Amino acid sequence: MSEVRVIQIHESIFAENDRTAERIRERMEKQGTLFLNVMSSPGSGKTTTLVAVINRLKDKLNIGEMDVDIQSSLDAQRVADLTGIRALQIHNGGLCHIDADMTARALLEYDTAGLDLLILENIGNLVCPAEFDTGAHKNVTILSVPEGDDKPLKYPLMYQVSDVVLINKMDTVAYFDFDLEKARERILALNPNALIFPISAKTGEGIDAVCSWILAETERVKRGA
Amino acid sequence: MEEVKIIALKESVLEDNDKDAQNLREELKANGTCLLNLMSSPGSGKTTTLLALNRAFAGRLKWGVMEADIDSAVDALTMQQAGVPSVQLHTGGMCHLDADMTRQGIRALGLEGAELIVLENVGNLVCPAEFDTGAAINMTILSVPEGDDKPAKYPLMYETCDILVVNKIDALPVFDFDRERMERYARKCNPDIEIYYISAKTGEGVDALADALVEKVKAWCK
């Protein structure tokens, strides 16, 4: 019988990405940097949330931020202007996500030595970013109240891969038909270990709880646990 | 519970999506059917807008809806309960639909004599903008809570679309949303884009959008 060569292209791309992601994670671990990947729909308040969190933590932690967008630099500029930390804008040339290799290339341009916390603000999208390990220690996703409590039903993978879900724009909950308990149930059905924090990046509600979680995680990375 | 037809789409093997899309557009034109591709972020109110349009169409159009999602059948069920013929399309994890997937959906919907078929695309501002589905009209929704900077961040979406619907205007007092800034960004991407302000929830502005759509559909089907 003649032999046929079979190549699993799909799988190998992901396998290669996972290896690169693992290398990034190990490197961050070694230098004592907690690496967070923040994902959400467009306009759910990633940048506003990060500004609120960074401003509360910047005296305690040395923080870096990398912002991914298709072609604009509005977000990194906003983070830098409003927090005073060093922010890097990554333009991904029209792609719907950032993978570990792209993250590794961004890290060549951005000195992370001495950082306690590195945040990656992913592209606004609930589909593609969920599929690619970026090398982050923890995945954080934001669901904003105006988007509706049905998002976990429609984009299940995002919630399966997220360790933390921030429910943002809680200050507008009276205005929209959003059932927090239903959202919570739907998230936990996909991922029973997900930590859920209701917040308002605008009013500051719930941000302290998120900061406490981040501080505990930075300690964990430093201990090498 | 009511049953909804769910179709698992197969990924297209065709190399040339643009050509396939053009063929589909011509087939539909010959059939007297206008295909509208509706795109937006997740949660900007695509399904609620379609429900509001259904009321405003008031029987002027024979129409149906294809709801594309990664998972779940909630949207098709909602439309069906409102009396609009619908089919739920599952993309198998894909972030967009191409022309061949759209054709599979139209076949599954099987609506004889439809003047308008709406494809409610996957909630995403990146990938759907890159694939011509064969639609005669591309329409995007930007909801007020998402912010006025979206056209600056996802320019291809606004370049591709003929119509921009700004939804949830009833929530304008609660959010910092600058109409002029948004329009400036949107028109920079596409100077000819038609902009409609609506609240699918309260019904404000929906009649003007519905009238414009009826007119465009009738003109296409002639």
Coordinates of C-alpha atoms in Angstrom, one line a residue:
Chain A
M1 CA 0.0 0.0 0.0
S2 CA 1.3 3.4 -0.8
E3 CA 1.7 5.9 1.9
V4 CA -0.2 9.1 2.2
R5 CA 1.1 12.0 4.1
V6 CA -1.5 13.6 6.4
I7 CA -0.8 17.0 7.9
Q8 CA -3.0 18.5 10.6
I9 CA -2.6 22.1 9.7
H10 CA -5.3 23.5 11.9
E11 CA -4.0 21.6 15.0
S12 CA -0.4 22.4 14.4
I13 CA -1.0 26.2 14.2
F14 CA -2.8 26.1 17.6
A15 CA -0.1 23.7 19.0
E16 CA 2.7 26.1 18.0
N17 CA 0.7 29.0 19.5
D18 CA 0.3 27.1 22.7
R19 CA 4.1 26.5 22.9
T20 CA 4.8 30.2 22.3
A21 CA 2.2 31.1 24.9
E22 CA 3.8 28.8 27.4
R23 CA 7.2 30.4 26.9
I24 CA 5.8 33.8 27.4
R25 CA 4.0 32.7 30.6
E26 CA 7.2 31.1 32.0
R27 CA 9.3 34.2 31.2
M28 CA 6.7 36.4 33.0
E29 CA 6.6 34.0 35.9
K30 CA 10.4 34.1 36.2
Q31 CA 10.6 37.9 36.2
G32 CA 7.6 38.1 38.7
T33 CA 5.2 39.8 36.3
L34 CA 1.5 39.0 36.4
F35 CA 0.2 39.0 32.8
L36 CA -3.5 39.7 32.2
N37 CA -5.4 39.4 28.9
V38 CA -8.5 41.6 28.8
M39 CA -11.2 40.8 26.2
S40 CA -14.7 42.0 25.4
S41 CA -17.1 43.3 22.8
P42 CA -16.3 46.7 21.2
G43 CA -17.4 49.5 23.5
S44 CA -18.0 47.5 26.7
G45 CA -15.5 49.7 28.5
K46 CA -12.1 48.0 28.5
T47 CA -10.1 51.1 28.4
T48 CA -12.2 53.0 31.0
T49 CA -12.0 50.0 33.3
L50 CA -8.3 49.7 32.9
V51 CA -7.8 53.4 33.6
A52 CA -9.8 53.0 36.8
V53 CA -7.9 49.9 37.9
I54 CA -4.4 51.3 37.0
N55 CA -5.0 54.6 38.8
R56 CA -5.9 52.7 41.9
L57 CA -2.9 50.3 41.8
K58 CA -0.1 52.4 40.3
D59 CA 1.3 53.4 43.7
K60 CA 1.5 49.8 44.8
L61 CA 2.5 48.1 41.6
N62 CA 4.7 48.8 38.6
I63 CA 2.3 48.5 35.7
G64 CA 2.6 48.2 31.9
E65 CA -0.2 48.1 29.3
M66 CA -0.3 47.0 25.7
D67 CA -3.3 48.0 23.6
V68 CA -4.3 46.1 20.4
D69 CA -6.4 47.9 17.8
I70 CA -6.8 47.5 14.0
Q71 CA -5.3 50.9 13.1
S72 CA -6.1 53.6 15.6
S73 CA -4.0 54.7 18.6
L74 CA -6.8 56.2 20.7
D75 CA -6.7 53.7 23.5
A76 CA -3.0 53.5 24.3
Q77 CA -2.9 57.3 24.2
R78 CA -5.9 57.5 26.6
V79 CA -4.3 55.1 29.0
A80 CA -1.0 56.9 28.9
D81 CA -2.7 60.3 29.3
L82 CA -5.0 59.3 32.1
T83 CA -2.7 57.1 34.2
G84 CA 0.8 58.3 33.4
I85 CA 2.1 54.8 32.8
R86 CA 3.9 53.6 29.8
A87 CA 1.5 52.2 27.2
L88 CA 2.2 50.5 23.9
Q89 CA -0.2 50.5 21.0
I90 CA -0.2 47.4 18.8
H91 CA -1.7 47.7 15.3
N92 CA -2.7 44.2 14.2
G93 CA -3.4 45.1 10.6
G94 CA -7.0 44.1 10.4
L95 CA -6.9 40.8 12.3
C96 CA -9.7 40.0 14.7
H97 CA -7.4 38.8 17.5
I98 CA -3.8 38.7 18.8
D99 CA -2.0 35.4 19.2
A100 CA 1.0 34.4 21.3
D101 CA 3.5 35.0 18.5
M102 CA 2.2 38.6 18.0
T103 CA 2.4 39.1 21.7
A104 CA 6.0 37.8 21.7
R105 CA 6.8 40.3 18.9
A106 CA 5.2 43.1 20.9
L107 CA 7.2 42.2 23.9
L108 CA 10.4 42.7 21.9
E109 CA 9.4 46.3 21.6
Y110 CA 8.2 46.8 25.1
D111 CA 10.5 46.4 28.2
T112 CA 8.6 44.5 30.8
A113 CA 11.5 43.8 33.2
G114 CA 10.6 45.0 36.7
L115 CA 6.9 45.1 36.0
D116 CA 4.6 43.6 38.6
L117 CA 1.6 43.7 36.3
L118 CA 1.4 43.6 32.5
I119 CA -2.1 44.1 30.9
L120 CA -2.9 43.3 27.3
E121 CA -6.1 45.0 26.0
N122 CA -7.2 42.7 23.3
I123 CA -9.2 43.7 20.2
G124 CA -13.0 44.3 20.8
N125 CA -14.4 40.9 19.7
L126 CA -16.1 38.0 21.5
V127 CA -15.2 35.3 19.0
C128 CA -11.6 35.2 17.7
P129 CA -9.6 36.4 20.8
A130 CA -11.2 33.5 22.8
E131 CA -9.5 31.0 20.5
F132 CA -5.9 32.1 21.0
D133 CA -3.8 31.7 24.1
T134 CA -1.7 34.9 24.4
G135 CA 0.6 33.7 27.1
A136 CA -1.4 35.5 29.8
H137 CA -1.7 34.0 33.3
K138 CA -5.3 35.0 33.6
N139 CA -8.0 35.9 31.0
V140 CA -10.5 38.6 32.0
T141 CA -13.6 39.4 30.0
I142 CA -15.9 42.3 30.4
L143 CA -19.6 42.1 29.8
S144 CA -21.4 45.5 29.9
V145 CA -25.0 45.8 31.0
P146 CA -26.3 47.4 27.8
E147 CA -25.1 44.4 25.8
G148 CA -27.6 42.2 27.6
D149 CA -27.5 39.1 29.8
D150 CA -27.7 36.6 26.9
K151 CA -24.1 37.1 25.7
P152 CA -22.8 33.9 27.5
L153 CA -25.4 31.9 25.5
K154 CA -24.2 33.3 22.2
Y155 CA -20.4 33.4 22.8
P156 CA -19.8 30.5 25.1
L157 CA -16.1 30.0 24.4
M158 CA -15.3 33.4 25.6
Y159 CA -16.8 32.6 29.0
Q160 CA -15.2 29.2 29.1
V161 CA -11.7 30.5 28.7
S162 CA -12.1 33.5 31.1
D163 CA -11.0 33.3 34.7
V164 CA -12.7 36.5 35.6
V165 CA -15.8 38.2 34.3
L166 CA -16.4 41.9 35.0
I167 CA -19.9 43.1 34.6
N168 CA -19.5 46.7 33.7
K169 CA -21.8 49.8 33.5
M170 CA -23.7 48.6 36.6
D171 CA -24.6 52.3 37.1
T172 CA -27.0 51.9 34.1
V173 CA -28.7 48.7 35.2
A174 CA -31.9 50.5 36.0
Y175 CA -32.0 51.7 32.5
F176 CA -31.7 48.3 30.7
D177 CA -33.4 44.9 30.9
F178 CA -30.4 43.2 32.4
D179 CA -30.8 40.4 34.9
L180 CA -27.6 40.1 36.9
E181 CA -28.6 36.7 38.4
K182 CA -29.4 35.3 35.0
A183 CA -26.0 36.5 33.7
R184 CA -24.3 35.0 36.7
E185 CA -26.0 31.6 36.2
R186 CA -25.2 31.5 32.5
I187 CA -21.6 32.3 33.1
L188 CA -21.2 29.8 35.8
A189 CA -22.9 27.1 33.7
L190 CA -20.1 27.5 31.2
N191 CA -17.3 28.0 33.7
P192 CA -18.1 27.1 37.4
N193 CA -14.8 28.6 38.5
A194 CA -15.3 32.0 37.0
L195 CA -15.0 34.9 39.4
I196 CA -17.7 37.5 38.7
F197 CA -17.3 41.2 39.7
P198 CA -20.2 43.7 39.1
I199 CA -18.5 47.1 38.5
S200 CA -19.0 50.5 37.1
A201 CA -15.8 51.9 35.7
K202 CA -17.4 55.3 35.5
T203 CA -18.6 55.6 39.1
G204 CA -15.8 53.4 40.6
E205 CA -18.3 50.9 42.0
G206 CA -16.7 47.4 42.6
I207 CA -13.3 48.5 41.3
D208 CA -11.7 47.9 44.7
A209 CA -12.7 44.3 44.7
V210 CA -11.1 43.8 41.3
C211 CA -7.9 45.5 42.5
S212 CA -7.8 43.2 45.6
W213 CA -8.0 40.2 43.3
I214 CA -5.2 41.6 41.1
L215 CA -3.0 42.3 44.1
A216 CA -3.5 38.7 45.4
E217 CA -2.6 37.4 41.9
T218 CA 0.6 39.5 41.7
E219 CA 1.6 38.0 45.1
R220 CA 0.9 34.5 43.8
V221 CA 3.1 35.0 40.8
K222 CA 5.9 36.5 42.9
R223 CA 5.7 33.5 45.2
G224 CA 5.9 31.3 42.2
A225 CA 2.8 29.4 43.3
Chain B
M1 CA -41.6 25.3 23.5
E2 CA -41.7 26.4 19.9
E3 CA -39.2 24.8 17.6
V4 CA -36.7 26.6 15.5
K5 CA -35.0 25.3 12.5
I6 CA -31.2 25.2 13.2
I7 CA -28.8 24.8 10.3
A8 CA -25.1 23.9 10.9
L9 CA -23.3 25.8 8.1
K10 CA -20.3 24.2 6.3
E11 CA -17.3 26.3 5.6
S12 CA -17.0 27.4 2.0
V13 CA -14.4 25.7 -0.1
L14 CA -14.7 28.3 -2.9
E15 CA -11.5 30.3 -3.4
D16 CA -13.2 33.4 -4.8
N17 CA -15.8 34.7 -2.4
D18 CA -16.1 38.0 -4.2
K19 CA -17.1 36.2 -7.4
D20 CA -19.5 33.9 -5.6
A21 CA -21.0 36.9 -3.8
Q22 CA -21.6 38.7 -7.1
N23 CA -23.2 35.6 -8.5
L24 CA -25.5 35.3 -5.5
R25 CA -26.4 39.0 -5.8
E26 CA -27.4 38.5 -9.4
E27 CA -29.4 35.4 -8.7
L28 CA -31.3 37.2 -6.0
K29 CA -31.9 40.2 -8.2
A30 CA -33.3 38.0 -10.9
N31 CA -35.6 36.4 -8.3
G32 CA -36.8 39.8 -7.1
T33 CA -35.2 39.4 -3.6
C34 CA -33.1 42.0 -1.8
L35 CA -30.6 40.6 0.7
L36 CA -29.6 42.9 3.6
N37 CA -26.6 42.1 5.7
L38 CA -26.9 43.4 9.2
M39 CA -23.8 43.7 11.2
S40 CA -22.8 45.1 14.6
S41 CA -21.0 44.5 17.9
P42 CA -22.6 41.9 20.2
G43 CA -25.5 43.4 22.1
S44 CA -26.0 46.5 20.1
G45 CA -29.6 45.5 19.4
K46 CA -29.7 43.8 16.0
T47 CA -32.6 41.5 16.9
T48 CA -34.6 44.2 18.8
T49 CA -34.2 46.5 15.8
L50 CA -35.5 43.8 13.5
L51 CA -38.5 43.4 15.8
A52 CA -39.2 47.1 15.7
L53 CA -38.8 47.2 11.9
N54 CA -41.3 44.3 11.6
R55 CA -43.9 46.4 13.4
A56 CA -43.0 49.5 11.2
F57 CA -43.1 47.5 7.9
A58 CA -46.7 46.8 8.8
G59 CA -47.0 44.1 6.1
R60 CA -45.5 46.2 3.4
L61 CA -42.8 43.6 2.6
K62 CA -42.7 39.9 2.5
W63 CA -39.6 39.2 4.4
G64 CA -37.7 36.7 6.4
V65 CA -34.6 36.5 8.7
M66 CA -31.5 34.4 8.9
E67 CA -30.0 34.6 12.4
A68 CA -26.3 33.7 12.4
D69 CA -24.7 32.8 15.8
I70 CA -21.9 30.6 17.1
D71 CA -24.3 29.0 19.4
S72 CA -27.9 29.3 20.7
A73 CA -31.2 29.7 18.9
V74 CA -32.6 32.6 21.0
D75 CA -32.7 35.1 18.2
A76 CA -34.5 33.0 15.6
L77 CA -37.0 32.0 18.3
T78 CA -37.6 35.6 19.1
M79 CA -38.2 36.5 15.4
Q80 CA -40.4 33.5 14.8
Q81 CA -42.5 34.3 17.8
A82 CA -43.1 37.8 16.3
G83 CA -44.4 36.0 13.1
V84 CA -41.3 36.6 11.0
P85 CA -40.1 33.5 9.1
S86 CA -36.7 32.7 10.5
V87 CA -33.9 30.2 10.5
Q88 CA -31.0 29.9 12.9
L89 CA -27.6 29.4 11.3
H90 CA -24.7 28.1 13.4
T91 CA -21.3 29.0 12.1
G92 CA -19.4 26.4 14.0
G93 CA -17.2 28.9 15.8
M94 CA -16.6 31.1 12.8
C95 CA -16.7 34.8 13.3
H96 CA -18.4 35.7 10.0
L97 CA -20.5 34.4 7.0
D98 CA -19.3 34.3 3.4
A99 CA -21.4 34.1 0.3
D100 CA -21.6 30.4 0.2
M101 CA -22.7 30.1 3.8
T102 CA -25.3 32.8 3.1
R103 CA -26.6 30.7 0.1
Q104 CA -26.9 27.7 2.4
G105 CA -28.9 29.8 4.8
I106 CA -31.2 31.2 2.1
R107 CA -31.9 27.7 0.9
A108 CA -32.7 26.6 4.4
L109 CA -35.1 29.6 5.0
G110 CA -36.9 28.5 1.8
L111 CA -39.1 31.6 1.7
E112 CA -40.9 31.7 -1.7
G113 CA -41.4 35.2 -3.1
A114 CA -39.5 36.9 -0.4
E115 CA -38.8 40.6 -1.2
L116 CA -36.4 41.1 1.6
I117 CA -34.1 38.6 3.4
V118 CA -32.1 39.9 6.3
L119 CA -29.0 38.1 7.3
E120 CA -28.3 39.0 11.0
N121 CA -24.5 38.4 11.0
V122 CA -22.4 37.2 13.9
G123 CA -21.9 40.1 16.5
N124 CA -18.5 41.3 15.4
L125 CA -17.1 44.5 13.9
V126 CA -14.0 43.0 12.3
C127 CA -14.5 39.7 10.3
P128 CA -18.0 40.2 8.8
A129 CA -16.8 43.5 7.2
E130 CA -14.2 41.5 5.2
F131 CA -16.6 39.1 3.5
D132 CA -19.1 40.0 0.8
T133 CA -22.2 37.9 1.5
G134 CA -23.9 38.8 -1.7
A135 CA -26.1 41.4 0.0
A136 CA -27.5 44.4 -1.9
I137 CA -27.5 46.5 1.3
N138 CA -25.0 46.4 4.1
M139 CA -26.2 47.9 7.3
T140 CA -24.5 48.3 10.6
I141 CA -25.8 49.3 14.0
L142 CA -23.8 51.3 16.5
S143 CA -25.5 51.6 19.9
V144 CA -25.0 54.6 22.1
P145 CA -23.4 52.8 25.1
E146 CA -20.6 51.5 22.8
G147 CA -19.3 55.0 22.4
D148 CA -18.8 57.5 19.6
D149 CA -15.3 56.3 18.7
K150 CA -16.2 53.0 17.1
P151 CA -15.9 54.2 13.4
A152 CA -12.3 55.3 14.3
K153 CA -11.5 51.9 15.6
Y154 CA -13.3 49.6 13.1
P155 CA -13.1 51.7 9.9
L156 CA -13.6 48.8 7.4
M157 CA -17.1 48.2 8.9
Y158 CA -18.1 51.7 8.2
E159 CA -16.5 51.8 4.7
T160 CA -18.4 48.7 3.8
C161 CA -21.8 49.8 5.0
D162 CA -24.5 51.8 3.1
I163 CA -26.5 52.5 6.2
L164 CA -25.5 53.3 9.8
V165 CA -28.2 52.9 12.4
V166 CA -27.4 54.5 15.7
N167 CA -29.5 52.6 18.3
K168 CA -30.4 53.1 21.9
I169 CA -30.8 56.9 21.6
D170 CA -33.2 56.8 24.5
A171 CA -30.0 56.2 26.6
L172 CA -28.2 59.3 25.3
P173 CA -28.6 61.2 28.6
V174 CA -26.9 58.3 30.5
F175 CA -23.8 58.1 28.3
D176 CA -21.1 60.4 27.0
F177 CA -21.9 60.1 23.3
D178 CA -21.0 62.9 20.9
R179 CA -23.1 62.7 17.8
E180 CA -21.0 65.1 15.8
R181 CA -17.8 63.4 16.6
M182 CA -19.3 60.0 15.6
E183 CA -20.6 61.4 12.3
R184 CA -17.2 62.9 11.6
Y185 CA -15.5 59.6 12.1
A186 CA -18.1 57.7 10.1
R187 CA -18.1 60.0 7.2
K188 CA -14.3 59.9 7.1
C189 CA -14.7 56.2 6.4
N190 CA -17.6 56.6 4.0
P191 CA -18.8 60.1 2.9
D192 CA -22.0 58.6 1.5
I193 CA -23.1 56.6 4.5
E194 CA -26.8 57.2 5.4
I195 CA -27.3 57.7 9.1
Y196 CA -30.5 57.0 11.1
Y197 CA -31.0 57.6 14.8
I198 CA -33.4 55.2 16.5
S199 CA -34.4 53.6 19.7
A200 CA -35.6 50.1 19.0
K201 CA -36.9 50.0 22.5
T202 CA -39.2 53.1 22.4
G203 CA -39.7 53.0 18.6
E204 CA -38.3 56.5 18.1
G205 CA -37.0 57.0 14.6
V206 CA -37.9 53.5 13.5
D207 CA -40.6 54.6 11.0
A208 CA -38.1 56.7 9.0
L209 CA -35.7 53.8 8.8
A210 CA -38.5 51.4 7.8
D211 CA -39.7 53.7 5.1
A212 CA -36.2 54.1 3.7
L213 CA -35.7 50.3 3.7
V214 CA -39.1 49.6 2.0
E215 CA -38.2 52.1 -0.7
K216 CA -34.8 50.6 -1.3
V217 CA -36.1 47.1 -1.3
K218 CA -38.9 47.9 -3.8
A219 CA -36.4 49.7 -6.0
W220 CA -34.1 46.7 -6.0
C221 CA -36.9 44.2 -6.7
K222 CA -38.3 46.1 -9.6

